[in-house]
Amino acid sequence: MTNYLEQTRLDGKVALVSGAARGLGAEIAEALLQAGASVMLSDVLSDLGAETAARLAAAHDGRAAFFKHDVTQENDWAAVVEATIKQFGRLDVLVNNAGIETAALVTDCELADFQRTMSINVDGVFLGIKHALRAMRPGGSAGQGGSIINLSSVAGLVGMPTLTAYCTSKGAVRLMSKAAAVEAAKLGYGVRINSVHPAIIKTDMGANVVKNVARLGLAPDEASADAYVESLHPLGYGQPRDVASAVLFLASPASAWMTGSELVVDGGASAA
Ligand code: NAD
């Protein structure tokens, strides 16, 4: 008989979470650690990343570490995958979480800002999938299959004012996940690839979304912007744990028959 609680455990598994110094990435790392995995946290913010990893390591038997990593740099990806396998012995889960949000009216959006958004949110996820798959597939340096989870957004499903660059990038992550998922399955890599689509969670990024709604004239002030943005979610604002739970599910054997799927975690925002 299937032991369903065991299906959600990750004991002995190893995960790499990008952009994990703070926000959703740090909470995802906490969830994976609680489920029994060892976790390499990576980020461009080295002081905060090292601090977060040290806090998590102290709470979870030393099973967390930090590696400085810019997701736009291919050499950094090769290095962080190698360092994770060297430190913890394997690689089973990659969470492509690092990302930025760029808010501007499309008529004012600088090409450089659009391209920077693509570089971090799209190139970064592409490079992560590429290097993790190389390591996880049979014959790779980890070689035991695994699960890749890409943070898209509800903004990867529907259009939103002031977020043209961000929506473009997150829509790309959605379809990149599906294309890579079917390829990996057809080639028998034993690696599942899925995307997660949260609505607004008030991390540093989520709080900025609200501020920008007021700054760009879609609401008269920040208090009205906050009320407006919350009203877009039938269940109200979510918490980082809501996204971390969804990622944990996709990382674990409980989701063994899911690949190329899009898990929407949005308090009902896209259903309204
Ligand atoms: P955040 O800004 O709080 O954290 C993002 C992290 O990514 C930061 O630690 C940052 O330093 C890191 N990062 C940025 N550029 C990087 C780079 N080039 N290389 C490595 N790390 C880099 O944001 P968050 O809310 O925690 O968002 C995490 C992910 O979830 C993002 O992909 C975001 O688009 C997505 N998301 C967030 C929300 C939300 O409302 N918070 C909603 C939907 C999707």
mmCIF file of C-alpha atoms and ligand atoms in Angstrom:
data_model
loop_
_atom_site.group_PDB
_atom_site.id
_atom_site.type_symbol
_atom_site.label_atom_id
_atom_site.label_comp_id
_atom_site.label_asym_id
_atom_site.label_seq_id
_atom_site.Cartn_x
_atom_site.Cartn_y
_atom_site.Cartn_z
ATOM 1 C CA MET A 1 0.000 0.000 0.000
ATOM 2 C CA THR A 2 1.253 3.470 -0.816
ATOM 3 C CA ASN A 3 2.444 5.438 2.212
ATOM 4 C CA TYR A 4 1.164 8.860 1.248
ATOM 5 C CA LEU A 5 2.981 10.776 3.971
ATOM 6 C CA GLU A 6 6.305 9.257 2.855
ATOM 7 C CA GLN A 7 5.537 10.449 -0.664
ATOM 8 C CA THR A 8 5.961 14.038 0.503
ATOM 9 C CA ARG A 9 9.399 13.423 2.126
ATOM 10 C CA LEU A 10 12.758 14.276 0.593
ATOM 11 C CA ASP A 11 15.067 12.514 3.044
ATOM 12 C CA GLY A 12 18.547 12.097 1.594
ATOM 13 C CA LYS A 13 17.722 14.245 -1.445
ATOM 14 C CA VAL A 14 19.637 17.382 -2.479
ATOM 15 C CA ALA A 15 18.113 20.613 -3.775
ATOM 16 C CA LEU A 16 19.487 23.809 -5.297
ATOM 17 C CA VAL A 17 17.341 26.947 -4.926
ATOM 18 C CA SER A 18 18.328 30.089 -6.855
ATOM 19 C CA GLY A 19 17.517 33.552 -5.505
ATOM 20 C CA ALA A 20 17.188 32.074 -2.009
ATOM 21 C CA ALA A 21 18.727 34.863 0.075
ATOM 22 C CA ARG A 22 15.255 36.186 0.920
ATOM 23 C CA GLY A 23 11.579 36.083 -0.015
ATOM 24 C CA LEU A 24 10.001 33.035 -1.621
ATOM 25 C CA GLY A 25 13.374 31.345 -2.245
ATOM 26 C CA ALA A 26 14.299 31.398 1.457
ATOM 27 C CA GLU A 27 10.880 29.981 2.393
ATOM 28 C CA ILE A 28 11.144 27.285 -0.299
ATOM 29 C CA ALA A 29 14.540 26.311 1.142
ATOM 30 C CA GLU A 30 12.931 26.038 4.608
ATOM 31 C CA ALA A 31 10.182 23.769 3.241
ATOM 32 C CA LEU A 32 12.633 21.470 1.441
ATOM 33 C CA LEU A 33 14.813 21.272 4.560
ATOM 34 C CA GLN A 34 11.821 20.368 6.744
ATOM 35 C CA ALA A 35 11.027 17.555 4.289
ATOM 36 C CA GLY A 36 14.532 16.151 4.851
ATOM 37 C CA ALA A 37 16.539 17.468 1.888
ATOM 38 C CA SER A 38 19.921 19.180 1.983
ATOM 39 C CA VAL A 39 19.734 22.556 0.273
ATOM 40 C CA MET A 40 22.232 24.750 -1.552
ATOM 41 C CA LEU A 41 20.917 28.318 -1.513
ATOM 42 C CA SER A 42 22.276 30.597 -4.233
ATOM 43 C CA ASP A 43 21.898 34.315 -4.911
ATOM 44 C CA VAL A 44 23.771 37.419 -6.096
ATOM 45 C CA LEU A 45 23.267 38.880 -2.596
ATOM 46 C CA SER A 46 26.195 37.137 -0.928
ATOM 47 C CA ASP A 47 26.002 38.626 2.602
ATOM 48 C CA LEU A 48 22.260 38.078 2.979
ATOM 49 C CA GLY A 49 22.464 34.688 1.257
ATOM 50 C CA ALA A 50 25.229 33.494 3.601
ATOM 51 C CA GLU A 51 23.251 34.784 6.603
ATOM 52 C CA THR A 52 20.039 33.024 5.496
ATOM 53 C CA ALA A 53 21.884 29.769 4.794
ATOM 54 C CA ALA A 54 23.641 29.914 8.183
ATOM 55 C CA ARG A 55 20.297 30.429 9.956
ATOM 56 C CA LEU A 56 18.730 27.505 8.087
ATOM 57 C CA ALA A 57 21.791 25.284 8.625
ATOM 58 C CA ALA A 58 21.619 25.933 12.377
ATOM 59 C CA ALA A 59 17.946 24.907 12.420
ATOM 60 C CA HIS A 60 18.387 21.830 10.193
ATOM 61 C CA ASP A 61 21.504 19.854 11.236
ATOM 62 C CA GLY A 62 23.867 21.761 8.941
ATOM 63 C CA ARG A 63 22.015 20.658 5.796
ATOM 64 C CA ALA A 64 22.045 24.156 4.186
ATOM 65 C CA ALA A 65 24.872 26.044 2.480
ATOM 66 C CA PHE A 66 25.271 29.129 0.295
ATOM 67 C CA PHE A 67 26.947 29.679 -3.077
ATOM 68 C CA LYS A 68 27.234 33.096 -4.756
ATOM 69 C CA HIS A 69 25.601 32.784 -8.166
ATOM 70 C CA ASP A 70 24.372 35.142 -10.864
ATOM 71 C CA VAL A 71 21.763 33.218 -12.874
ATOM 72 C CA THR A 72 22.568 35.182 -16.046
ATOM 73 C CA GLN A 73 26.122 33.756 -16.135
ATOM 74 C CA GLU A 74 26.574 30.307 -17.652
ATOM 75 C CA ASN A 75 29.908 29.762 -15.855
ATOM 76 C CA ASP A 76 28.183 30.439 -12.538
ATOM 77 C CA TRP A 77 25.613 27.735 -13.313
ATOM 78 C CA ALA A 78 28.313 25.167 -14.055
ATOM 79 C CA ALA A 79 30.063 26.160 -10.825
ATOM 80 C CA VAL A 80 26.994 26.059 -8.553
ATOM 81 C CA VAL A 81 25.862 22.666 -9.865
ATOM 82 C CA GLU A 82 29.366 21.271 -9.365
ATOM 83 C CA ALA A 83 29.646 22.820 -5.878
ATOM 84 C CA THR A 84 26.257 21.401 -4.820
ATOM 85 C CA ILE A 85 27.181 17.886 -5.910
ATOM 86 C CA LYS A 86 30.628 18.221 -4.294
ATOM 87 C CA GLN A 87 29.185 19.421 -0.981
ATOM 88 C CA PHE A 88 26.119 17.174 -0.670
ATOM 89 C CA GLY A 89 26.920 14.258 -2.992
ATOM 90 C CA ARG A 90 24.028 14.479 -5.465
ATOM 91 C CA LEU A 91 21.429 16.783 -7.083
ATOM 92 C CA ASP A 92 17.739 15.844 -7.176
ATOM 93 C CA VAL A 93 15.842 19.140 -7.212
ATOM 94 C CA LEU A 94 16.426 22.510 -8.854
ATOM 95 C CA VAL A 95 14.136 25.420 -8.035
ATOM 96 C CA ASN A 96 14.620 28.211 -10.590
ATOM 97 C CA ASN A 97 13.347 30.929 -8.269
ATOM 98 C CA ALA A 98 15.607 33.967 -8.886
ATOM 99 C CA GLY A 99 13.778 36.715 -10.709
ATOM 100 C CA ILE A 100 13.103 40.426 -10.957
ATOM 101 C CA GLU A 101 10.019 42.477 -11.643
ATOM 102 C CA THR A 102 10.151 45.511 -13.918
ATOM 103 C CA ALA A 103 7.199 47.887 -13.721
ATOM 104 C CA ALA A 104 6.737 50.482 -16.451
ATOM 105 C CA LEU A 105 4.127 51.565 -18.933
ATOM 106 C CA VAL A 106 5.012 49.881 -22.217
ATOM 107 C CA THR A 107 5.383 53.298 -23.869
ATOM 108 C CA ASP A 108 8.041 54.275 -21.289
ATOM 109 C CA CYS A 109 9.813 50.949 -20.755
ATOM 110 C CA GLU A 110 13.513 51.269 -21.656
ATOM 111 C CA LEU A 111 14.809 48.521 -23.935
ATOM 112 C CA ALA A 112 17.661 47.933 -21.469
ATOM 113 C CA ASP A 113 15.153 47.270 -18.649
ATOM 114 C CA PHE A 114 13.147 44.933 -20.882
ATOM 115 C CA GLN A 115 16.318 43.056 -21.834
ATOM 116 C CA ARG A 116 17.558 42.851 -18.222
ATOM 117 C CA THR A 117 14.216 41.297 -17.251
ATOM 118 C CA MET A 118 14.584 38.714 -20.015
ATOM 119 C CA SER A 119 18.195 38.056 -19.058
ATOM 120 C CA ILE A 120 17.428 37.194 -15.417
ATOM 121 C CA ASN A 121 13.932 35.706 -15.731
ATOM 122 C CA VAL A 122 14.320 33.827 -19.026
ATOM 123 C CA ASP A 123 18.040 33.257 -19.748
ATOM 124 C CA GLY A 124 18.518 32.429 -16.057
ATOM 125 C CA VAL A 125 15.846 29.713 -16.112
ATOM 126 C CA PHE A 126 17.088 28.341 -19.450
ATOM 127 C CA LEU A 127 20.640 28.007 -18.132
ATOM 128 C CA GLY A 128 19.379 26.414 -14.935
ATOM 129 C CA ILE A 129 17.364 23.794 -16.808
ATOM 130 C CA LYS A 130 20.288 23.119 -19.165
ATOM 131 C CA HIS A 131 22.901 22.574 -16.463
ATOM 132 C CA ALA A 132 20.653 20.722 -14.023
ATOM 133 C CA LEU A 133 19.446 18.349 -16.752
ATOM 134 C CA ARG A 134 23.020 17.619 -17.833
ATOM 135 C CA ALA A 135 23.861 16.694 -14.250
ATOM 136 C CA MET A 136 20.650 14.814 -13.375
ATOM 137 C CA ARG A 137 20.178 12.704 -16.506
ATOM 138 C CA PRO A 138 21.571 9.166 -16.677
ATOM 139 C CA GLY A 139 25.365 9.342 -16.976
ATOM 140 C CA GLY A 140 25.446 12.921 -15.627
ATOM 141 C CA SER A 141 27.516 14.002 -12.624
ATOM 142 C CA ALA A 142 24.501 13.375 -10.347
ATOM 143 C CA GLY A 143 22.776 10.916 -12.655
ATOM 144 C CA GLN A 144 19.694 9.911 -10.655
ATOM 145 C CA GLY A 145 16.923 11.953 -12.277
ATOM 146 C CA GLY A 146 14.968 14.557 -10.349
ATOM 147 C CA SER A 147 12.546 17.445 -10.421
ATOM 148 C CA ILE A 148 12.980 20.986 -11.753
ATOM 149 C CA ILE A 149 10.507 23.639 -10.618
ATOM 150 C CA ASN A 150 10.395 27.002 -12.368
ATOM 151 C CA LEU A 151 8.849 30.071 -10.743
ATOM 152 C CA SER A 152 6.604 31.627 -13.332
ATOM 153 C CA SER A 153 3.675 33.767 -12.113
ATOM 154 C CA VAL A 154 0.009 34.410 -12.632
ATOM 155 C CA ALA A 155 1.588 37.116 -14.843
ATOM 156 C CA GLY A 156 2.725 34.235 -17.062
ATOM 157 C CA LEU A 157 -0.915 33.291 -17.659
ATOM 158 C CA VAL A 158 -2.715 36.608 -18.050
ATOM 159 C CA GLY A 159 -1.661 40.130 -19.059
ATOM 160 C CA MET A 160 -1.296 42.848 -16.410
ATOM 161 C CA PRO A 161 -0.921 46.609 -16.827
ATOM 162 C CA THR A 162 2.610 48.036 -16.200
ATOM 163 C CA LEU A 163 4.098 44.523 -16.338
ATOM 164 C CA THR A 164 4.680 43.919 -20.060
ATOM 165 C CA ALA A 165 8.329 42.944 -19.624
ATOM 166 C CA TYR A 166 7.591 40.772 -16.583
ATOM 167 C CA CYS A 167 4.560 39.075 -18.225
ATOM 168 C CA THR A 168 6.628 38.384 -21.360
ATOM 169 C CA SER A 169 9.352 36.752 -19.288
ATOM 170 C CA LYS A 170 6.991 34.677 -17.144
ATOM 171 C CA GLY A 171 4.991 33.524 -20.186
ATOM 172 C CA ALA A 172 8.290 32.340 -21.657
ATOM 173 C CA VAL A 173 9.089 30.414 -18.475
ATOM 174 C CA ARG A 174 5.718 28.643 -18.717
ATOM 175 C CA LEU A 175 6.317 27.329 -22.227
ATOM 176 C CA MET A 176 10.033 26.726 -21.735
ATOM 177 C CA SER A 177 9.081 24.428 -18.854
ATOM 178 C CA LYS A 178 6.651 22.462 -21.032
ATOM 179 C CA ALA A 179 9.077 22.095 -23.978
ATOM 180 C CA ALA A 180 11.943 20.957 -21.761
ATOM 181 C CA ALA A 181 9.585 18.654 -19.808
ATOM 182 C CA VAL A 182 8.405 16.703 -22.853
ATOM 183 C CA GLU A 183 11.941 16.490 -24.243
ATOM 184 C CA ALA A 184 13.346 15.195 -20.950
ATOM 185 C CA ALA A 185 10.524 12.641 -20.687
ATOM 186 C CA LYS A 186 10.905 11.417 -24.276
ATOM 187 C CA LEU A 187 14.646 11.016 -23.793
ATOM 188 C CA GLY A 188 14.118 9.000 -20.594
ATOM 189 C CA TYR A 189 16.058 11.384 -18.347
ATOM 190 C CA GLY A 190 13.869 10.696 -15.313
ATOM 191 C CA VAL A 191 13.604 14.438 -14.729
ATOM 192 C CA ARG A 192 10.223 16.170 -14.339
ATOM 193 C CA ILE A 193 9.886 19.895 -15.081
ATOM 194 C CA ASN A 194 6.911 21.973 -13.929
ATOM 195 C CA SER A 195 6.087 25.636 -13.440
ATOM 196 C CA VAL A 196 4.453 27.371 -10.466
ATOM 197 C CA HIS A 197 2.257 30.431 -10.911
ATOM 198 C CA PRO A 198 1.794 32.549 -7.779
ATOM 199 C CA ALA A 199 -0.149 35.800 -7.578
ATOM 200 C CA ILE A 200 0.979 38.611 -5.268
ATOM 201 C CA ILE A 201 2.836 37.628 -2.113
ATOM 202 C CA LYS A 202 4.220 40.583 -0.163
ATOM 203 C CA THR A 203 7.935 39.819 -0.342
ATOM 204 C CA ASP A 204 10.256 42.696 -1.358
ATOM 205 C CA MET A 205 9.074 42.092 -4.925
ATOM 206 C CA GLY A 206 5.366 41.847 -4.086
ATOM 207 C CA ALA A 207 5.482 45.005 -1.952
ATOM 208 C CA ASN A 208 7.082 46.838 -4.893
ATOM 209 C CA VAL A 209 4.287 45.701 -7.211
ATOM 210 C CA VAL A 210 1.801 47.451 -4.916
ATOM 211 C CA LYS A 211 3.961 50.623 -4.680
ATOM 212 C CA ASN A 212 4.319 50.715 -8.457
ATOM 213 C CA VAL A 213 0.547 50.526 -8.993
ATOM 214 C CA ALA A 214 0.359 53.900 -7.172
ATOM 215 C CA ARG A 215 3.583 55.337 -8.696
ATOM 216 C CA LEU A 216 2.388 54.636 -12.240
ATOM 217 C CA GLY A 217 -0.987 56.267 -11.656
ATOM 218 C CA LEU A 218 -3.249 53.179 -11.547
ATOM 219 C CA ALA A 219 -4.367 54.106 -8.011
ATOM 220 C CA PRO A 220 -4.370 57.512 -6.269
ATOM 221 C CA ASP A 221 -2.109 56.433 -3.367
ATOM 222 C CA GLU A 222 -0.422 53.375 -1.845
ATOM 223 C CA ALA A 223 -3.292 52.531 0.527
ATOM 224 C CA SER A 224 -5.762 52.427 -2.388
ATOM 225 C CA ALA A 225 -3.245 50.461 -4.465
ATOM 226 C CA ASP A 226 -2.938 47.928 -1.643
ATOM 227 C CA ALA A 227 -6.730 47.545 -1.337
ATOM 228 C CA TYR A 228 -7.046 47.263 -5.114
ATOM 229 C CA VAL A 229 -4.315 44.620 -5.466
ATOM 230 C CA GLU A 230 -5.689 42.593 -2.550
ATOM 231 C CA SER A 231 -9.168 42.721 -4.111
ATOM 232 C CA LEU A 232 -7.768 40.931 -7.186
ATOM 233 C CA HIS A 233 -7.388 37.794 -5.019
ATOM 234 C CA PRO A 234 -10.695 36.197 -3.934
ATOM 235 C CA LEU A 235 -8.874 34.604 -0.951
ATOM 236 C CA GLY A 236 -6.930 37.808 -0.155
ATOM 237 C CA TYR A 237 -3.126 38.017 -0.111
ATOM 238 C CA GLY A 238 -1.149 34.785 0.093
ATOM 239 C CA GLN A 239 1.915 34.015 2.191
ATOM 240 C CA PRO A 240 5.357 32.689 1.144
ATOM 241 C CA ARG A 241 4.400 29.330 2.721
ATOM 242 C CA ASP A 242 1.589 28.931 0.178
ATOM 243 C CA VAL A 243 4.127 28.948 -2.657
ATOM 244 C CA ALA A 244 6.678 26.874 -0.734
ATOM 245 C CA SER A 245 4.053 24.139 -0.170
ATOM 246 C CA ALA A 246 3.339 23.956 -3.911
ATOM 247 C CA VAL A 247 7.065 23.749 -4.715
ATOM 248 C CA LEU A 248 7.542 21.035 -2.093
ATOM 249 C CA PHE A 249 4.742 19.007 -3.671
ATOM 250 C CA LEU A 250 6.334 19.286 -7.130
ATOM 251 C CA ALA A 251 9.757 18.408 -5.721
ATOM 252 C CA SER A 252 8.481 15.286 -3.979
ATOM 253 C CA PRO A 253 7.452 11.808 -5.205
ATOM 254 C CA ALA A 254 3.816 12.816 -4.466
ATOM 255 C CA SER A 255 3.827 14.548 -7.887
ATOM 256 C CA ALA A 256 5.604 11.691 -9.717
ATOM 257 C CA TRP A 257 3.172 11.709 -12.670
ATOM 258 C CA MET A 258 3.305 15.478 -13.204
ATOM 259 C CA THR A 259 5.557 17.033 -15.811
ATOM 260 C CA GLY A 260 5.025 20.048 -18.050
ATOM 261 C CA SER A 261 2.169 21.144 -15.798
ATOM 262 C CA GLU A 262 1.440 24.607 -14.441
ATOM 263 C CA LEU A 263 0.500 24.760 -10.777
ATOM 264 C CA VAL A 264 -1.497 27.929 -10.092
ATOM 265 C CA VAL A 265 -1.186 29.254 -6.511
ATOM 266 C CA ASP A 266 -3.023 32.544 -6.671
ATOM 267 C CA GLY A 267 -5.845 32.781 -4.136
ATOM 268 C CA GLY A 268 -8.271 32.484 -7.038
ATOM 269 C CA ALA A 269 -6.905 35.563 -8.869
ATOM 270 C CA SER A 270 -6.853 33.986 -12.330
ATOM 271 C CA ALA A 271 -10.258 32.319 -11.824
ATOM 272 C CA ALA A 272 -12.069 35.579 -11.064
HETATM 273 P P1 NAD B 1 12.473 38.873 -4.144
HETATM 274 O O1 NAD B 1 12.841 40.069 -4.918
HETATM 275 O O2 NAD B 1 12.099 39.025 -2.719
HETATM 276 O O3 NAD B 1 13.638 37.773 -4.234
HETATM 277 C C1 NAD B 1 14.244 37.459 -5.460
HETATM 278 C C2 NAD B 1 15.659 36.983 -5.204
HETATM 279 O O4 NAD B 1 16.275 36.742 -6.481
HETATM 280 C C3 NAD B 1 16.511 38.016 -4.465
HETATM 281 O O5 NAD B 1 17.166 37.427 -3.373
HETATM 282 C C4 NAD B 1 17.483 38.483 -5.537
HETATM 283 O O6 NAD B 1 18.752 38.888 -5.031
HETATM 284 C C5 NAD B 1 17.603 37.237 -6.412
HETATM 285 N N1 NAD B 1 18.131 37.570 -7.734
HETATM 286 C C6 NAD B 1 17.784 38.602 -8.541
HETATM 287 N N2 NAD B 1 18.560 38.611 -9.639
HETATM 288 C C7 NAD B 1 19.388 37.545 -9.534
HETATM 289 C C8 NAD B 1 20.416 37.019 -10.358
HETATM 290 N N3 NAD B 1 20.776 37.597 -11.521
HETATM 291 N N4 NAD B 1 21.071 35.892 -9.947
HETATM 292 C C9 NAD B 1 20.741 35.305 -8.773
HETATM 293 N N5 NAD B 1 19.796 35.772 -7.942
HETATM 294 C C10 NAD B 1 19.135 36.878 -8.326
HETATM 295 O O7 NAD B 1 11.298 38.178 -4.966
HETATM 296 P P2 NAD B 1 10.297 36.975 -4.564
HETATM 297 O O8 NAD B 1 8.957 37.560 -4.372
HETATM 298 O O9 NAD B 1 10.897 36.133 -3.516
HETATM 299 O O10 NAD B 1 10.251 36.208 -5.967
HETATM 300 C C11 NAD B 1 10.825 34.923 -6.182
HETATM 301 C C12 NAD B 1 10.323 34.400 -7.513
HETATM 302 O O11 NAD B 1 8.888 34.263 -7.474
HETATM 303 C C13 NAD B 1 10.617 35.311 -8.710
HETATM 304 O O12 NAD B 1 10.940 34.532 -9.846
HETATM 305 C C14 NAD B 1 9.302 36.025 -8.919
HETATM 306 O O13 NAD B 1 9.156 36.502 -10.232
HETATM 307 C C15 NAD B 1 8.306 34.938 -8.564
HETATM 308 N N6 NAD B 1 6.986 35.462 -8.182
HETATM 309 C C16 NAD B 1 6.853 36.284 -7.115
HETATM 310 C C17 NAD B 1 5.589 36.772 -6.788
HETATM 311 C C18 NAD B 1 5.355 37.705 -5.619
HETATM 312 O O14 NAD B 1 4.277 38.306 -5.549
HETATM 313 N N7 NAD B 1 6.248 37.847 -4.699
HETATM 314 C C19 NAD B 1 4.480 36.410 -7.560
HETATM 315 C C20 NAD B 1 4.664 35.563 -8.652
HETATM 316 C C21 NAD B 1 5.931 35.084 -8.947
#
